[in-house]
Amino acid sequence: MDEITYAQAVNAALRRALVEDSSTVLFGEDVALPGGVHGVTRRLRREFGERVFDTPISESAILGGAVGAAIMGLRPIVEIMWADFAFVAFDQLINQAANVRYVSRGRLTAPMTVRTQQGATPGSCAQHSQNVEALFAHIPGLRVCLPATPQDAYDLLLTAIACDDPVVVIESRALYHSVKGTVEQDRPRAPVGGARIHRTGSDISVVTWGPMLHTVLEAAQVLEGSGVSVEVIDARWLNPFDTDTVAESVSRTGRLAVVHEANLTGGFGAEVIARVVERGMPLSAPPLRIATDDLRIPAAPGLQQAAIPSRDAVVRQLLSVCAPGVAA
């Protein structure tokens, strides 16, 4: 089986959805004729014609159109080019899409998928670099996932499209063309939810998601040389969040850290720790949050690199909890 990129995995999932279900439509800014600003929807317009179409630059119109289409029986997949731009259309997403099932007493649903991407890449400016997953996860009625591998980029998107509730799929621009892997494309669609343990360990449980998964896995490899065994959990879904998998891991390791690229204050890491602490689980060290400081993301690559948790920063902070006094 040939390896494909994260972006190609998203493209393959979209193609499968369009082939298998004629009610599926795909639209957004530049997704059709240009094939997506990042090339993710390339050739889909050519294969599926008017079921794949471009829209004006209006996030509110894109999401509002998706809500209406979903209520009327279609299964729209829309792209918000940058997660930062979803803010101008929050009314359609939060007041409308997330409420459809509730205000209709369950008679109607809004089976729509919102694809977007987020995160900082070198030179990305302040309005193109934020990590906003906690905002979406805060809204009842919205499902939220963040694939970190090509296989999950494929699987989670198909799961989202099959879901009868609105789902926000937050992809990673940094991973689109930098990560490759083999992707099984013929297995059944998985149900919504479920974390995955990527690496087993015995000294500390580290929960992460999105591109930070790869940083944490690199840090765990370094820490192995210092005798620290790290269990790495990819949350994958923030709503629903798989608290049971995290709690079971912490019951074995006795320590917990959460690593995310989003800003510290109000980040979903606080929610993860709260859920574990509320279960009254004994911890041998205070839980740890490793995140970007509460600042605007600088455009300068050097400053950006200093702001976002790096492999070495993760190593230092995990060592401070697991082996105080040991130098990184």
CSV table of N, CA and C in Angstrom, one decimal, residues 146-281:
chain,number,residue,atom,x,y,z
A,146,LEU,N,-10.1,16.5,15.8
A,146,LEU,CA,-8.8,17.0,15.3
A,146,LEU,C,-7.9,15.9,14.8
A,147,PRO,N,-8.0,15.5,13.6
A,147,PRO,CA,-7.1,14.4,13.1
A,147,PRO,C,-5.7,14.8,13.1
A,148,ALA,N,-4.8,13.8,13.5
A,148,ALA,CA,-3.4,14.1,13.5
A,148,ALA,C,-2.5,13.3,12.6
A,149,THR,N,-3.1,12.3,12.0
A,149,THR,CA,-2.4,11.4,11.1
A,149,THR,C,-3.2,11.2,9.8
A,150,PRO,N,-2.6,10.8,8.7
A,150,PRO,CA,-3.3,10.6,7.5
A,150,PRO,C,-4.5,9.6,7.6
A,151,GLN,N,-4.3,8.5,8.4
A,151,GLN,CA,-5.4,7.6,8.6
A,151,GLN,C,-6.6,8.3,9.3
A,152,ASP,N,-6.3,9.0,10.3
A,152,ASP,CA,-7.4,9.7,11.0
A,152,ASP,C,-8.0,10.9,10.2
A,153,ALA,N,-7.2,11.5,9.4
A,153,ALA,CA,-7.7,12.5,8.5
A,153,ALA,C,-8.8,11.9,7.6
A,154,TYR,N,-8.5,10.7,7.2
A,154,TYR,CA,-9.5,9.9,6.3
A,154,TYR,C,-10.7,9.4,7.2
A,155,ASP,N,-10.4,8.8,8.2
A,155,ASP,CA,-11.5,8.1,9.0
A,155,ASP,C,-12.4,9.1,9.7
A,156,LEU,N,-11.8,10.1,10.4
A,156,LEU,CA,-12.6,11.0,11.1
A,156,LEU,C,-13.5,11.9,10.2
A,157,LEU,N,-13.0,12.2,9.1
A,157,LEU,CA,-13.8,13.0,8.1
A,157,LEU,C,-15.0,12.2,7.7
A,158,LEU,N,-14.8,10.9,7.3
A,158,LEU,CA,-16.0,10.1,6.9
A,158,LEU,C,-16.9,9.9,8.1
A,159,THR,N,-16.4,9.7,9.3
A,159,THR,CA,-17.3,9.6,10.4
A,159,THR,C,-18.1,10.9,10.6
A,160,ALA,N,-17.5,12.0,10.4
A,160,ALA,CA,-18.2,13.3,10.6
A,160,ALA,C,-19.3,13.4,9.5
A,161,ILE,N,-19.0,13.1,8.3
A,161,ILE,CA,-20.0,13.2,7.2
A,161,ILE,C,-21.2,12.3,7.5
A,162,ALA,N,-21.0,11.2,8.1
A,162,ALA,CA,-22.1,10.2,8.4
A,162,ALA,C,-22.9,10.6,9.6
A,163,CYS,N,-22.4,11.5,10.4
A,163,CYS,CA,-23.0,11.9,11.7
A,163,CYS,C,-24.3,12.8,11.4
A,164,ASP,N,-25.3,12.6,12.1
A,164,ASP,CA,-26.5,13.4,11.9
A,164,ASP,C,-26.5,14.7,12.7
A,165,ASP,N,-25.5,15.0,13.4
A,165,ASP,CA,-25.3,16.3,14.0
A,165,ASP,C,-24.2,17.1,13.3
A,166,PRO,N,-24.2,18.4,13.5
A,166,PRO,CA,-23.1,19.2,12.9
A,166,PRO,C,-21.7,18.8,13.5
A,167,VAL,N,-20.8,18.6,12.7
A,167,VAL,CA,-19.4,18.3,13.2
A,167,VAL,C,-18.4,19.3,12.6
A,168,VAL,N,-17.5,19.7,13.5
A,168,VAL,CA,-16.4,20.6,13.1
A,168,VAL,C,-15.2,19.7,13.0
A,169,VAL,N,-14.6,19.6,11.8
A,169,VAL,CA,-13.4,18.8,11.7
A,169,VAL,C,-12.2,19.8,11.5
A,170,ILE,N,-11.4,19.9,12.5
A,170,ILE,CA,-10.3,20.8,12.5
A,170,ILE,C,-9.0,20.1,12.0
A,171,GLU,N,-8.6,20.4,10.8
A,171,GLU,CA,-7.4,19.8,10.2
A,171,GLU,C,-6.2,20.7,10.5
A,172,SER,N,-5.1,20.2,10.2
A,172,SER,CA,-3.8,21.0,10.5
A,172,SER,C,-3.1,21.3,9.2
A,173,ARG,N,-3.0,22.6,8.9
A,173,ARG,CA,-2.3,23.1,7.8
A,173,ARG,C,-0.8,22.6,7.8
A,174,ALA,N,-0.3,22.6,8.9
A,174,ALA,CA,1.1,22.2,9.1
A,174,ALA,C,1.4,20.7,8.6
A,175,LEU,N,0.3,19.9,8.8
A,175,LEU,CA,0.4,18.5,8.5
A,175,LEU,C,0.0,18.1,7.0
A,176,TYR,N,-0.7,19.0,6.3
A,176,TYR,CA,-1.2,18.7,5.0
A,176,TYR,C,-0.2,18.0,4.1
A,177,HIS,N,1.0,18.6,4.0
A,177,HIS,CA,1.9,18.1,3.0
A,177,HIS,C,3.2,17.6,3.7
A,178,SER,N,3.3,17.6,5.0
A,178,SER,CA,4.5,17.2,5.7
A,178,SER,C,4.4,15.8,6.3
A,179,VAL,N,3.3,15.2,6.4
A,179,VAL,CA,3.1,13.9,7.0
A,179,VAL,C,2.5,13.0,6.0
A,180,LYS,N,3.1,11.8,5.9
A,180,LYS,CA,2.6,10.7,5.0
A,180,LYS,C,2.4,9.4,5.8
A,181,GLY,N,1.6,8.6,5.3
A,181,GLY,CA,1.4,7.3,5.9
A,181,GLY,C,0.5,6.4,5.0
A,182,THR,N,0.4,5.2,5.3
A,182,THR,CA,-0.5,4.3,4.6
A,182,THR,C,-1.9,4.5,5.2
A,183,VAL,N,-2.9,4.4,4.3
A,183,VAL,CA,-4.3,4.7,4.7
A,183,VAL,C,-5.2,3.6,4.2
A,184,GLU,N,-5.8,2.9,5.1
A,184,GLU,CA,-6.8,1.9,4.7
A,184,GLU,C,-8.1,2.6,4.3
A,185,GLN,N,-8.5,2.4,3.1
A,185,GLN,CA,-9.6,3.2,2.6
A,185,GLN,C,-10.9,2.4,2.3
A,186,ASP,N,-10.9,1.1,2.7
A,186,ASP,CA,-12.1,0.3,2.5
A,186,ASP,C,-12.7,-0.2,3.7
A,187,ARG,N,-12.3,0.3,4.9
A,187,ARG,CA,-13.0,-0.3,6.1
A,187,ARG,C,-14.2,0.5,6.4
A,188,PRO,N,-15.1,0.0,7.2
A,188,PRO,CA,-16.4,0.6,7.6
A,188,PRO,C,-16.1,1.9,8.4
A,189,ARG,N,-17.0,2.8,8.3
A,189,ARG,CA,-16.9,4.1,9.0
A,189,ARG,C,-17.0,3.8,10.5
A,190,ALA,N,-16.1,4.4,11.3
A,190,ALA,CA,-16.1,4.3,12.7
A,190,ALA,C,-17.2,5.2,13.4
A,191,PRO,N,-17.6,4.8,14.6
A,191,PRO,CA,-18.6,5.7,15.3
A,191,PRO,C,-17.9,6.9,15.8
A,192,VAL,N,-18.6,7.9,16.1
A,192,VAL,CA,-18.1,9.2,16.7
A,192,VAL,C,-17.4,8.9,18.0
A,193,GLY,N,-16.3,9.5,18.2
A,193,GLY,CA,-15.6,9.5,19.5
A,193,GLY,C,-14.5,8.5,19.6
A,194,GLY,N,-13.7,8.5,20.7
A,194,GLY,CA,-12.7,7.6,21.0
A,194,GLY,C,-11.3,8.1,20.8
A,195,ALA,N,-10.5,8.0,21.9
A,195,ALA,CA,-9.1,8.4,21.9
A,195,ALA,C,-8.3,7.2,21.5
A,196,ARG,N,-7.0,7.5,21.2
A,196,ARG,CA,-6.1,6.4,20.8
A,196,ARG,C,-4.8,6.5,21.5
A,197,ILE,N,-4.3,5.4,22.1
A,197,ILE,CA,-3.0,5.4,22.7
A,197,ILE,C,-2.0,5.1,21.6
A,198,HIS,N,-1.1,6.1,21.4
A,198,HIS,CA,-0.1,5.9,20.3
A,198,HIS,C,1.2,5.3,20.9
A,199,ARG,N,1.4,5.4,22.2
A,199,ARG,CA,2.6,4.9,22.8
A,199,ARG,C,2.3,4.6,24.2
A,200,THR,N,2.6,3.4,24.6
A,200,THR,CA,2.4,3.0,26.0
A,200,THR,C,3.5,3.4,26.9
A,201,GLY,N,3.2,3.7,28.2
A,201,GLY,CA,4.2,4.1,29.1
A,201,GLY,C,3.8,3.9,30.5
A,202,SER,N,4.7,4.1,31.5
A,202,SER,CA,4.3,3.7,32.9
A,202,SER,C,4.5,4.9,33.8
A,203,ASP,N,5.2,6.0,33.4
A,203,ASP,CA,5.5,7.1,34.4
A,203,ASP,C,4.6,8.3,34.3
A,204,ILE,N,4.0,8.5,33.1
A,204,ILE,CA,3.1,9.7,33.0
A,204,ILE,C,2.2,9.5,31.8
A,205,SER,N,1.0,10.0,31.9
A,205,SER,CA,0.0,10.0,30.8
A,205,SER,C,0.0,11.4,30.2
A,206,VAL,N,0.3,11.5,28.9
A,206,VAL,CA,0.2,12.8,28.2
A,206,VAL,C,-0.9,12.8,27.2
A,207,VAL,N,-1.8,13.7,27.3
A,207,VAL,CA,-2.9,13.8,26.4
A,207,VAL,C,-2.7,15.0,25.5
A,208,THR,N,-2.9,14.7,24.2
A,208,THR,CA,-2.6,15.8,23.2
A,208,THR,C,-3.5,15.5,22.0
A,209,TRP,N,-3.5,16.4,21.0
A,209,TRP,CA,-4.3,16.3,19.8
A,209,TRP,C,-3.7,17.1,18.7
A,210,GLY,N,-4.1,16.9,17.5
A,210,GLY,CA,-3.6,17.7,16.4
A,210,GLY,C,-2.1,17.5,16.2
A,211,PRO,N,-1.5,18.5,15.5
A,211,PRO,CA,-0.1,18.4,15.2
A,211,PRO,C,0.8,18.2,16.4
A,212,MET,N,0.4,18.6,17.6
A,212,MET,CA,1.2,18.5,18.8
A,212,MET,C,1.4,17.0,19.1
A,213,LEU,N,0.6,16.1,18.6
A,213,LEU,CA,0.9,14.7,18.8
A,213,LEU,C,2.3,14.3,18.4
A,214,HIS,N,2.7,14.8,17.2
A,214,HIS,CA,4.0,14.4,16.7
A,214,HIS,C,5.2,15.0,17.6
A,215,THR,N,4.9,16.2,18.1
A,215,THR,CA,5.9,16.8,19.0
A,215,THR,C,6.0,16.0,20.3
A,216,VAL,N,4.9,15.6,20.8
A,216,VAL,CA,4.9,14.8,22.1
A,216,VAL,C,5.5,13.4,21.8
A,217,LEU,N,5.3,12.8,20.7
A,217,LEU,CA,5.9,11.5,20.4
A,217,LEU,C,7.4,11.6,20.3
A,218,GLU,N,7.9,12.7,19.7
A,218,GLU,CA,9.3,13.0,19.7
A,218,GLU,C,9.9,13.1,21.1
A,219,ALA,N,9.2,13.9,21.9
A,219,ALA,CA,9.6,14.1,23.3
A,219,ALA,C,9.7,12.8,24.1
A,220,ALA,N,8.7,12.0,23.8
A,220,ALA,CA,8.6,10.7,24.6
A,220,ALA,C,9.8,9.8,24.2
A,221,GLN,N,10.2,9.9,22.9
A,221,GLN,CA,11.4,9.1,22.5
A,221,GLN,C,12.6,9.6,23.2
A,222,VAL,N,12.8,11.0,23.3
A,222,VAL,CA,14.0,11.5,24.0
A,222,VAL,C,14.0,11.1,25.4
A,223,LEU,N,12.8,11.2,26.1
A,223,LEU,CA,12.7,10.9,27.5
A,223,LEU,C,13.0,9.4,27.8
A,224,GLU,N,12.8,8.6,26.9
A,224,GLU,CA,13.1,7.2,27.1
A,224,GLU,C,14.6,7.0,27.4
A,225,GLY,N,15.4,7.9,26.8
A,225,GLY,CA,16.8,7.8,27.1
A,225,GLY,C,17.2,8.3,28.5
A,226,SER,N,16.3,9.0,29.1
A,226,SER,CA,16.5,9.4,30.5
A,226,SER,C,15.8,8.5,31.5
A,227,GLY,N,15.2,7.4,31.0
A,227,GLY,CA,14.6,6.5,31.8
A,227,GLY,C,13.1,6.8,32.2
A,228,VAL,N,12.5,7.8,31.5
A,228,VAL,CA,11.1,8.2,31.7
A,228,VAL,C,10.3,7.6,30.7
A,229,SER,N,9.3,6.8,31.1
A,229,SER,CA,8.3,6.1,30.2
A,229,SER,C,7.0,6.9,30.1
A,230,VAL,N,6.8,7.4,28.9
A,230,VAL,CA,5.6,8.3,28.6
A,230,VAL,C,4.5,7.5,27.8
A,231,GLU,N,3.3,7.6,28.3
A,231,GLU,CA,2.2,7.1,27.6
A,231,GLU,C,1.5,8.3,26.8
A,232,VAL,N,1.4,8.2,25.5
A,232,VAL,CA,0.9,9.3,24.7
A,232,VAL,C,-0.5,8.9,24.2
A,233,ILE,N,-1.4,9.8,24.5
A,233,ILE,CA,-2.8,9.6,24.1
A,233,ILE,C,-3.2,10.7,23.2
A,234,ASP,N,-3.7,10.3,22.0
A,234,ASP,CA,-4.2,11.2,21.0
A,234,ASP,C,-5.7,11.3,21.3
A,235,ALA,N,-6.2,12.5,21.7
A,235,ALA,CA,-7.6,12.6,22.1
A,235,ALA,C,-8.5,12.4,20.8
A,236,ARG,N,-8.1,12.9,19.7
A,236,ARG,CA,-8.9,12.8,18.4
A,236,ARG,C,-10.2,13.5,18.5
A,237,TRP,N,-11.0,13.3,19.4
A,237,TRP,CA,-12.3,13.9,19.5
A,237,TRP,C,-12.4,14.7,20.8
A,238,LEU,N,-12.7,16.0,20.8
A,238,LEU,CA,-12.9,16.8,22.0
A,238,LEU,C,-14.4,16.7,22.4
A,239,ASN,N,-15.3,16.6,21.5
A,239,ASN,CA,-16.7,16.4,21.8
A,239,ASN,C,-17.3,15.4,20.8
A,240,PRO,N,-17.5,14.1,21.4
A,240,PRO,CA,-17.4,13.7,22.7
A,240,PRO,C,-15.9,13.4,23.1
A,241,PHE,N,-15.6,13.7,24.4
A,241,PHE,CA,-14.2,13.4,24.8
A,241,PHE,C,-14.2,12.1,25.5
A,242,ASP,N,-13.2,11.3,25.3
A,242,ASP,CA,-13.0,10.0,25.8
A,242,ASP,C,-12.3,10.0,27.2
A,243,THR,N,-13.1,10.4,28.2
A,243,THR,CA,-12.5,10.5,29.5
A,243,THR,C,-12.1,9.2,30.1
A,244,ASP,N,-12.8,8.1,29.7
A,244,ASP,CA,-12.5,6.8,30.3
A,244,ASP,C,-11.1,6.3,29.9
A,245,THR,N,-10.7,6.5,28.6
A,245,THR,CA,-9.4,6.1,28.2
A,245,THR,C,-8.3,6.9,29.0
A,246,VAL,N,-8.5,8.2,29.2
A,246,VAL,CA,-7.5,9.0,29.9
A,246,VAL,C,-7.5,8.5,31.4
A,247,ALA,N,-8.6,8.3,32.0
A,247,ALA,CA,-8.7,8.0,33.4
A,247,ALA,C,-8.0,6.6,33.6
A,248,GLU,N,-8.2,5.7,32.7
A,248,GLU,CA,-7.6,4.4,32.9
A,248,GLU,C,-6.1,4.4,32.8
A,249,SER,N,-5.6,5.3,31.9
A,249,SER,CA,-4.2,5.5,31.7
A,249,SER,C,-3.6,6.1,33.0
A,250,VAL,N,-4.3,7.1,33.5
A,250,VAL,CA,-3.7,7.8,34.7
A,250,VAL,C,-3.8,6.9,35.9
A,251,SER,N,-4.7,6.0,35.9
A,251,SER,CA,-4.8,5.0,37.1
A,251,SER,C,-3.6,4.1,37.1
A,252,ARG,N,-2.9,4.0,35.9
A,252,ARG,CA,-1.7,3.1,35.9
A,252,ARG,C,-0.4,4.0,36.1
A,253,THR,N,-0.4,5.2,35.5
A,253,THR,CA,0.8,6.0,35.6
A,253,THR,C,0.9,6.9,36.8
A,254,GLY,N,-0.3,7.4,37.3
A,254,GLY,CA,-0.3,8.2,38.5
A,254,GLY,C,0.1,9.7,38.2
A,255,ARG,N,0.4,10.0,36.9
A,255,ARG,CA,0.7,11.4,36.6
A,255,ARG,C,0.0,11.8,35.3
A,256,LEU,N,-0.3,13.1,35.1
A,256,LEU,CA,-1.1,13.5,34.0
A,256,LEU,C,-0.5,14.9,33.5
A,257,ALA,N,-0.3,14.9,32.1
A,257,ALA,CA,0.0,16.2,31.5
A,257,ALA,C,-0.8,16.3,30.2
A,258,VAL,N,-1.2,17.5,29.9
A,258,VAL,CA,-1.9,17.8,28.6
A,258,VAL,C,-1.1,18.8,27.8
A,259,VAL,N,-0.9,18.5,26.5
A,259,VAL,CA,-0.1,19.4,25.7
A,259,VAL,C,-0.9,19.8,24.5
A,260,HIS,N,-1.1,21.1,24.3
A,260,HIS,CA,-1.8,21.6,23.1
A,260,HIS,C,-1.1,22.9,22.6
A,261,GLU,N,-1.4,23.2,21.4
A,261,GLU,CA,-0.8,24.4,20.7
A,261,GLU,C,-1.6,25.7,21.1
A,262,ALA,N,-2.9,25.5,21.5
A,262,ALA,CA,-3.7,26.6,21.8
A,262,ALA,C,-3.2,27.3,23.0
A,263,ASN,N,-3.6,28.6,23.2
A,263,ASN,CA,-3.2,29.3,24.4
A,263,ASN,C,-3.6,28.6,25.7
A,264,LEU,N,-2.9,28.9,26.8
A,264,LEU,CA,-3.1,28.2,28.0
A,264,LEU,C,-4.5,28.4,28.7
A,265,THR,N,-4.8,29.7,28.8
A,265,THR,CA,-6.0,30.0,29.6
A,265,THR,C,-7.2,29.7,28.8
A,266,GLY,N,-8.1,28.9,29.4
A,266,GLY,CA,-9.3,28.5,28.7
A,266,GLY,C,-9.1,27.4,27.7
A,267,GLY,N,-7.9,26.9,27.6
A,267,GLY,CA,-7.6,25.8,26.6
A,267,GLY,C,-8.3,24.5,27.1
A,268,PHE,N,-8.5,23.6,26.2
A,268,PHE,CA,-9.2,22.4,26.5
A,268,PHE,C,-8.4,21.5,27.5
A,269,GLY,N,-7.1,21.8,27.6
A,269,GLY,CA,-6.3,21.0,28.6
A,269,GLY,C,-6.9,21.2,30.0
A,270,ALA,N,-7.4,22.3,30.4
A,270,ALA,CA,-8.0,22.5,31.7
A,270,ALA,C,-9.2,21.6,31.9
A,271,GLU,N,-10.0,21.4,30.8
A,271,GLU,CA,-11.1,20.5,30.9
A,271,GLU,C,-10.7,19.1,31.1
A,272,VAL,N,-9.6,18.7,30.4
A,272,VAL,CA,-9.1,17.3,30.6
A,272,VAL,C,-8.7,17.0,32.0
A,273,ILE,N,-8.0,18.0,32.6
A,273,ILE,CA,-7.5,17.8,34.0
A,273,ILE,C,-8.7,17.8,34.9
A,274,ALA,N,-9.6,18.7,34.7
A,274,ALA,CA,-10.8,18.8,35.6
A,274,ALA,C,-11.5,17.5,35.6
A,275,ARG,N,-11.7,16.8,34.5
A,275,ARG,CA,-12.4,15.6,34.4
A,275,ARG,C,-11.7,14.5,35.2
A,276,VAL,N,-10.4,14.4,35.1
A,276,VAL,CA,-9.7,13.4,35.8
A,276,VAL,C,-9.7,13.7,37.3
A,277,VAL,N,-9.5,14.9,37.7
A,277,VAL,CA,-9.5,15.3,39.1
A,277,VAL,C,-10.9,15.1,39.7
A,278,GLU,N,-11.9,15.3,39.0
A,278,GLU,CA,-13.3,15.1,39.5
A,278,GLU,C,-13.6,13.7,39.8
A,279,ARG,N,-12.8,12.8,39.2
A,279,ARG,CA,-13.0,11.4,39.5
A,279,ARG,C,-12.3,10.9,40.8
A,280,GLY,N,-11.6,11.9,41.4
A,280,GLY,CA,-10.9,11.6,42.6
A,280,GLY,C,-9.8,10.7,42.5
A,281,MET,N,-9.1,10.7,41.4
A,281,MET,CA,-8.0,9.7,41.1
A,281,MET,C,-6.8,10.2,41.9
